[in-house]
CSV table of C-alpha atoms in Angstrom, one decimal:
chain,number,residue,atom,x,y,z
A,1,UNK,CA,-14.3,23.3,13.6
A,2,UNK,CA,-12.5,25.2,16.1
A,3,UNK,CA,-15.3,25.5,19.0
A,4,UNK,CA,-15.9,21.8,18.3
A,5,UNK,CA,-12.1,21.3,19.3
A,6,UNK,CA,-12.4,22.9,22.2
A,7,UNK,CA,-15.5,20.8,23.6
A,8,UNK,CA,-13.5,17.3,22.3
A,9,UNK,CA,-11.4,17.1,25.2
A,10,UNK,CA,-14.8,17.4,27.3
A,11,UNK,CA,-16.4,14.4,25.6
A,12,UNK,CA,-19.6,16.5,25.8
A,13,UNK,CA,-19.8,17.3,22.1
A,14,UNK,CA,-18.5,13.7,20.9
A,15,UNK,CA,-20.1,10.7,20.6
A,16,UNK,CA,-18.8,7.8,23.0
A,17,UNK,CA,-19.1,4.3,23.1
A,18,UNK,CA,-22.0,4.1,24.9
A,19,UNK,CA,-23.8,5.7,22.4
A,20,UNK,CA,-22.2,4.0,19.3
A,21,UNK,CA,-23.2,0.5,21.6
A,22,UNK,CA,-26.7,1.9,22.2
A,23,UNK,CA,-27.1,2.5,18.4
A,24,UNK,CA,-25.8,-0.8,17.6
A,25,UNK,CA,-28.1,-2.6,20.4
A,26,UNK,CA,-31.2,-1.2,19.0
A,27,UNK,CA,-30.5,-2.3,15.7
A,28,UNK,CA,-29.3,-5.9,16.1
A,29,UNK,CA,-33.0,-5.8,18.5
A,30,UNK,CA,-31.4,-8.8,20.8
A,31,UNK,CA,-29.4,-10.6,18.1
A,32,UNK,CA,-25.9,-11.4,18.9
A,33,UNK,CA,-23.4,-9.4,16.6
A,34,UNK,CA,-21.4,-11.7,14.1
A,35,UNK,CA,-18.7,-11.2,12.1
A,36,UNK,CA,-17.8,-12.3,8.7
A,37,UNK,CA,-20.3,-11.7,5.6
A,38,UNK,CA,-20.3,-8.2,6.0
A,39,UNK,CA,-17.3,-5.6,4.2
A,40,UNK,CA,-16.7,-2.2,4.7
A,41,UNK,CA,-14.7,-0.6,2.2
A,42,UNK,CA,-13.2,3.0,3.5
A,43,UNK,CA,-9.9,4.6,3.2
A,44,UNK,CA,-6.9,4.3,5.9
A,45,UNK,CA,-6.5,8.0,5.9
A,46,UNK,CA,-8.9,10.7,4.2
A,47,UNK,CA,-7.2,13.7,4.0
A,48,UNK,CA,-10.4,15.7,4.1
A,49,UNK,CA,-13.2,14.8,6.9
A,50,UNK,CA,-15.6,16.6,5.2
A,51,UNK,CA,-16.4,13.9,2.6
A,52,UNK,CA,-15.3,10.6,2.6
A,53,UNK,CA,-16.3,7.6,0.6
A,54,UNK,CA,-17.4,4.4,2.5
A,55,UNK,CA,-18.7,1.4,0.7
A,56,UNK,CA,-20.6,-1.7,1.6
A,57,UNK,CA,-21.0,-5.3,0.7
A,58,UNK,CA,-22.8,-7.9,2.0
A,59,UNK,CA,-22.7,-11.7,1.0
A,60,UNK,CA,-26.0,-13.0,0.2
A,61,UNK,CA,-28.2,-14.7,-2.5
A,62,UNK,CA,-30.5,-11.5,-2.0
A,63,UNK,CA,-33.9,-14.0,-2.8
A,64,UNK,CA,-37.1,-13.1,-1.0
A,65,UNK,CA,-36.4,-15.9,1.9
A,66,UNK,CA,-32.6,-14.7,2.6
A,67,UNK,CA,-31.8,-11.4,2.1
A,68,UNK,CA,-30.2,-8.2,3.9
A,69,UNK,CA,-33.0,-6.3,5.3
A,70,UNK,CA,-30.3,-3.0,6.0
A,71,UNK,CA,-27.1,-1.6,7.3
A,72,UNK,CA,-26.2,0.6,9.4
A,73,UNK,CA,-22.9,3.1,9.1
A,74,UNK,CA,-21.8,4.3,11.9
A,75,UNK,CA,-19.2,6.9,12.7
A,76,UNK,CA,-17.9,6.4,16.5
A,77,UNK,CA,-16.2,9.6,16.9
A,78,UNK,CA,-18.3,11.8,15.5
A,79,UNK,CA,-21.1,14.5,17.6
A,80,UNK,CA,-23.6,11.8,16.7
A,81,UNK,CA,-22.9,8.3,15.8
A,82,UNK,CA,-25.6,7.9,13.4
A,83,UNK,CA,-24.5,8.4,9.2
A,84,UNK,CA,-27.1,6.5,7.6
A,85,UNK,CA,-29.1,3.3,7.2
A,86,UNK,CA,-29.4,1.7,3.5
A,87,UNK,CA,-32.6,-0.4,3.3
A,88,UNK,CA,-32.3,-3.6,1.0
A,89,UNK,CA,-35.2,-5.5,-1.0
A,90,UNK,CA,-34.3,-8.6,-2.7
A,91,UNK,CA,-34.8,-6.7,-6.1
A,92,UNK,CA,-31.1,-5.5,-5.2
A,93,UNK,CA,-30.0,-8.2,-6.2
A,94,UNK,CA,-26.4,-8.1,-4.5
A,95,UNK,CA,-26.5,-6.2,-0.6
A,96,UNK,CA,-24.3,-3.4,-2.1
A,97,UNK,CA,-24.0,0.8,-1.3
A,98,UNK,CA,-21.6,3.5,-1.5
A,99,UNK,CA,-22.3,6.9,-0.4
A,100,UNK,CA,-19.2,9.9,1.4
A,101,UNK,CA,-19.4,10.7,4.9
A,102,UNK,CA,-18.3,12.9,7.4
A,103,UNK,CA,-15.7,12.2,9.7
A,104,UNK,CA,-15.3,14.9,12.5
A,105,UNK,CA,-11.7,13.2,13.4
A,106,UNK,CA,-9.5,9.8,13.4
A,107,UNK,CA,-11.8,7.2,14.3
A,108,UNK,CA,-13.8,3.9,13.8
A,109,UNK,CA,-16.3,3.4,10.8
A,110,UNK,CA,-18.6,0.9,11.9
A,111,UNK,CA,-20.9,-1.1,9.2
A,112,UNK,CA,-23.9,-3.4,11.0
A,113,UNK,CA,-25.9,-5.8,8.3
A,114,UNK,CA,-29.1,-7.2,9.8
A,115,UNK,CA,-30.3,-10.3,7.8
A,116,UNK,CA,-33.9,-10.8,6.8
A,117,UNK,CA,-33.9,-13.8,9.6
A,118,UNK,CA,-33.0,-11.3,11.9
A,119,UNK,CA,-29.2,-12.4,11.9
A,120,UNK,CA,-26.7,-9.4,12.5
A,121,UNK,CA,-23.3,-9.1,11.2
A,122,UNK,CA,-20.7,-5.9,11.8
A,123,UNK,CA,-16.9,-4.8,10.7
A,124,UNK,CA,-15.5,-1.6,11.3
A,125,UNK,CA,-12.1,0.2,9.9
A,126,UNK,CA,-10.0,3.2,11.8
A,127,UNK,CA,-10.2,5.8,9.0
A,128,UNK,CA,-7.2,8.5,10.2
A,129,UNK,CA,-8.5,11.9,9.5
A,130,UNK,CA,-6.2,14.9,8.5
A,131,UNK,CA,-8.6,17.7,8.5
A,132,UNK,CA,-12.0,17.1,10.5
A,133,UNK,CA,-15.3,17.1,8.6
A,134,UNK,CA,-16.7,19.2,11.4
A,135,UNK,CA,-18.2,22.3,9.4
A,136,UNK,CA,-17.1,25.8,10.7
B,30,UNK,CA,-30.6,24.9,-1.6
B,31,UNK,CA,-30.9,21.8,-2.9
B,32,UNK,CA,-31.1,21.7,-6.9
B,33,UNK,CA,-31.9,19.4,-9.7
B,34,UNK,CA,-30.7,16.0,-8.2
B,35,UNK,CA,-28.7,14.0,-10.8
B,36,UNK,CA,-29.1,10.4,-11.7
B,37,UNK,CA,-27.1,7.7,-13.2
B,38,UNK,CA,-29.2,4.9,-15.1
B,39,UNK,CA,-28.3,2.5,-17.3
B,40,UNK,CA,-31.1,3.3,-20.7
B,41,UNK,CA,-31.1,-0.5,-21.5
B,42,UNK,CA,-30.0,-4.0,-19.7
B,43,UNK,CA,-30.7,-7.6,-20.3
B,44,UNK,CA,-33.3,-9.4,-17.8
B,45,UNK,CA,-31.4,-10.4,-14.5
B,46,UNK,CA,-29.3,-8.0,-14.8
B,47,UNK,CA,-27.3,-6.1,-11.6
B,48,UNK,CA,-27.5,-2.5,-13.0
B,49,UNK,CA,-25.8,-0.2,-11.0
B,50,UNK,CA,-27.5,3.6,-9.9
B,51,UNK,CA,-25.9,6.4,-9.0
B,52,UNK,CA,-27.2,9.4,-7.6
B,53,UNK,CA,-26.5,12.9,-6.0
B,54,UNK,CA,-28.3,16.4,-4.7
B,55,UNK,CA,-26.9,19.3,-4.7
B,56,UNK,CA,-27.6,20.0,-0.9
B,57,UNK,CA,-25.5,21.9,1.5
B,58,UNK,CA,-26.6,18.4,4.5
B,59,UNK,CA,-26.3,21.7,7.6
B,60,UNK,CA,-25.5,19.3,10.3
B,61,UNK,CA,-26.7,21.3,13.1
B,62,UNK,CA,-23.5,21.5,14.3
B,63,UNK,CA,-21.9,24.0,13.2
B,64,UNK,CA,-21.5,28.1,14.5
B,65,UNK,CA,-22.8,30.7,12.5
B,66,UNK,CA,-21.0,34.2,12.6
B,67,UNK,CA,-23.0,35.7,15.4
B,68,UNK,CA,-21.6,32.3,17.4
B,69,UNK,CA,-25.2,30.4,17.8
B,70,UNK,CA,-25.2,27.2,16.0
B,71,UNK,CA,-27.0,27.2,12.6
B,72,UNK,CA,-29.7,25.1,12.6
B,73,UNK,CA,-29.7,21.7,11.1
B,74,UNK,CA,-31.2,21.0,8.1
B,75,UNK,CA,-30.3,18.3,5.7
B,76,UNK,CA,-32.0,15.6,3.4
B,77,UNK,CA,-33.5,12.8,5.5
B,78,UNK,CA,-34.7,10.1,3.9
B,79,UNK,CA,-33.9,9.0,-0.1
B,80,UNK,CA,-36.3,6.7,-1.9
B,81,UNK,CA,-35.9,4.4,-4.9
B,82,UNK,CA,-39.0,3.0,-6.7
B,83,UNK,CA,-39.6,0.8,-9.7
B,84,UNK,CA,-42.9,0.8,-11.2
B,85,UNK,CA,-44.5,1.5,-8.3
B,86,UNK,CA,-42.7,-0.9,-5.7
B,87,UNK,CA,-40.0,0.1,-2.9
B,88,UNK,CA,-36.6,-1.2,-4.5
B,89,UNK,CA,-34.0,0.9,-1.7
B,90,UNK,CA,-34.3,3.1,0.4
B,91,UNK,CA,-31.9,5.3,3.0
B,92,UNK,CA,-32.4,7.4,5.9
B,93,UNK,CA,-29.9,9.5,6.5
B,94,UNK,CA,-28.2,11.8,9.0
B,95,UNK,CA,-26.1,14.9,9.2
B,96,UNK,CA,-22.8,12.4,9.1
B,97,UNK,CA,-23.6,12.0,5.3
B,98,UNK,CA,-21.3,14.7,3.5
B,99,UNK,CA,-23.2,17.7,1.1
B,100,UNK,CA,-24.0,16.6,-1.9
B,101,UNK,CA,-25.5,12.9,-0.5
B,102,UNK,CA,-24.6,10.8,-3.7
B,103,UNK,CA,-25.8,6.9,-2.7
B,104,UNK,CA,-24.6,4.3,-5.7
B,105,UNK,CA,-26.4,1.1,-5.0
B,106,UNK,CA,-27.4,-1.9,-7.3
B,107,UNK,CA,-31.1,-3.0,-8.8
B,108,UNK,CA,-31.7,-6.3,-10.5
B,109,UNK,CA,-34.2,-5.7,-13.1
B,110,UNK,CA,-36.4,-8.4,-14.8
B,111,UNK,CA,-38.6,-6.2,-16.9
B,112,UNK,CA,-38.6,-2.3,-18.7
B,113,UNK,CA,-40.0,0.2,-16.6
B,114,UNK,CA,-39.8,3.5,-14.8
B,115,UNK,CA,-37.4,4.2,-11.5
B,116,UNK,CA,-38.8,7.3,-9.7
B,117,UNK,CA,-36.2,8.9,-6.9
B,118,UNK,CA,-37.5,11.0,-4.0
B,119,UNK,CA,-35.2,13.2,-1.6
B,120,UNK,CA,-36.8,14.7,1.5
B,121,UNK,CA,-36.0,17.9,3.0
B,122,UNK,CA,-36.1,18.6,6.7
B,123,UNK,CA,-37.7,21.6,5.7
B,124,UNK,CA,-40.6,19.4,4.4
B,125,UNK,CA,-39.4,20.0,0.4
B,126,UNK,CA,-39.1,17.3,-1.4
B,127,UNK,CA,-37.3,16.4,-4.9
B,128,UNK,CA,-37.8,13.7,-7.6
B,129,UNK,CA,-36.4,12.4,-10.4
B,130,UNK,CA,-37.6,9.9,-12.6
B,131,UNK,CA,-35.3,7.5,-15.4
B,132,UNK,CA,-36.7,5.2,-17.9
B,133,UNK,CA,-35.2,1.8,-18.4
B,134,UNK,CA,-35.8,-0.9,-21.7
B,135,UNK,CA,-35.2,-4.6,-20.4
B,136,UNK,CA,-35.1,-7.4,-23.1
């Protein structure tokens, strides 16, 4: 972690919010961001960035008409925004996923639902980070 | 190296039933990121994409990226209507990929 330290205070090796706005652009694909429906469960402070459990849950009847197509987990401070992307069916039957991340250092964890109409929905939680989950 | 992945399924449920799945790989997720002892960075390679199937048909899926920790467990949720087979696919960057398949009786 400690040559990633050193290139923080750059901002070269980090993710900014341009590219944690660019990621979210492409997915909502023109909708306008919401809130409400969506919850993101993750812990105020993880002691160890090097896996940290995130959870997700989205209201919705989950039937073939109305469902949650996928979300998006997004980690704002990290060398690369992108975690992962769940992809929903309605035989789901509730919009729900846990999974443990890395977090590289006290940030925002962002969670972006986009609805099978298209609809887009996001909330995000500042997970303080004791030890970075940076590798090295 | 990645190993056996393990899988949590429920061996029986009643129709319309939320079951919930749990899964992890052993996998070490090399983020790309990080410095190797001679100083260049180690080259990424992690597991990709995960797939969840039930008799035959898409149910979830996940593409992932080197933010997800080693080890990638996903838990997620699958409402079943009828018995049948859940087949679970990993993919490798290095183009390997694992399976595991679980066997559920619906009544």
């Amino acid at each position: 972690a400690a040559a990633l330290t050193g290139l923080s205070t750059s901002g070269i090796a980090f993710a900014d919010e341009a590219a944690t706005q660019a990621a979210i652009d492409a997915f909502a694909a023109g909708a306008e961001v919401g809130e409400g429906r969506i919850s993101l469960t993750a812990p105020e402070i993880a002691e160890n960035g090097n896996t940290v459990p995130i959870s997700v849950d989205v209201e919705s009847e989950m039937t073939e008409a109305d469902h949650v197509a996928a979300v998006m987990i997004l980690a704002s401070g990290n060398p690369n925004p992108g975690v992962i992307t769940f992809n929903f069916t309605p035989m789901n039957g509730v919009a729900a996923a846990t999974t443990r991340i890395r977090l590289a250092k006290t940030q925002d964890v962002i969670a972006v639902a986009k609805m099978s109409d298209g609809s887009v929905f996001m909330d995000k939680k500042l997970v303080k980070v004791t030890i970075g989950g940076c590798g090295g | 190296m990645a190993t056996k992945p393990r899988v949590k399924v429920p061996k029986k449920a009643a129709a319309g039933d939320v079951i919930t799945i749990k899964t992890l790989i052993s996998h070490a997720m090399e983020s790309g990121q990080r410095k190797g002892k001679d100083g260049n960075l180690i080259p990424r390679k992690i597991i990709n994409k995960f797939t969840a199937e039930f008799n035959g048909a898409t149910v979830f899926s996940a593409d992932i990226e080197p933010g997800v920790a080693a080890n990638p467990f996903i838990e997620f949720n699958v409402k079943v209507m009828e018995s049948g087979t859940f087949d679970f696919k990993w993919l490798d960057d290095d183009g390997s990929e694992y399976t595991s398949s679980k066997e559920i009786a619906v009544e």
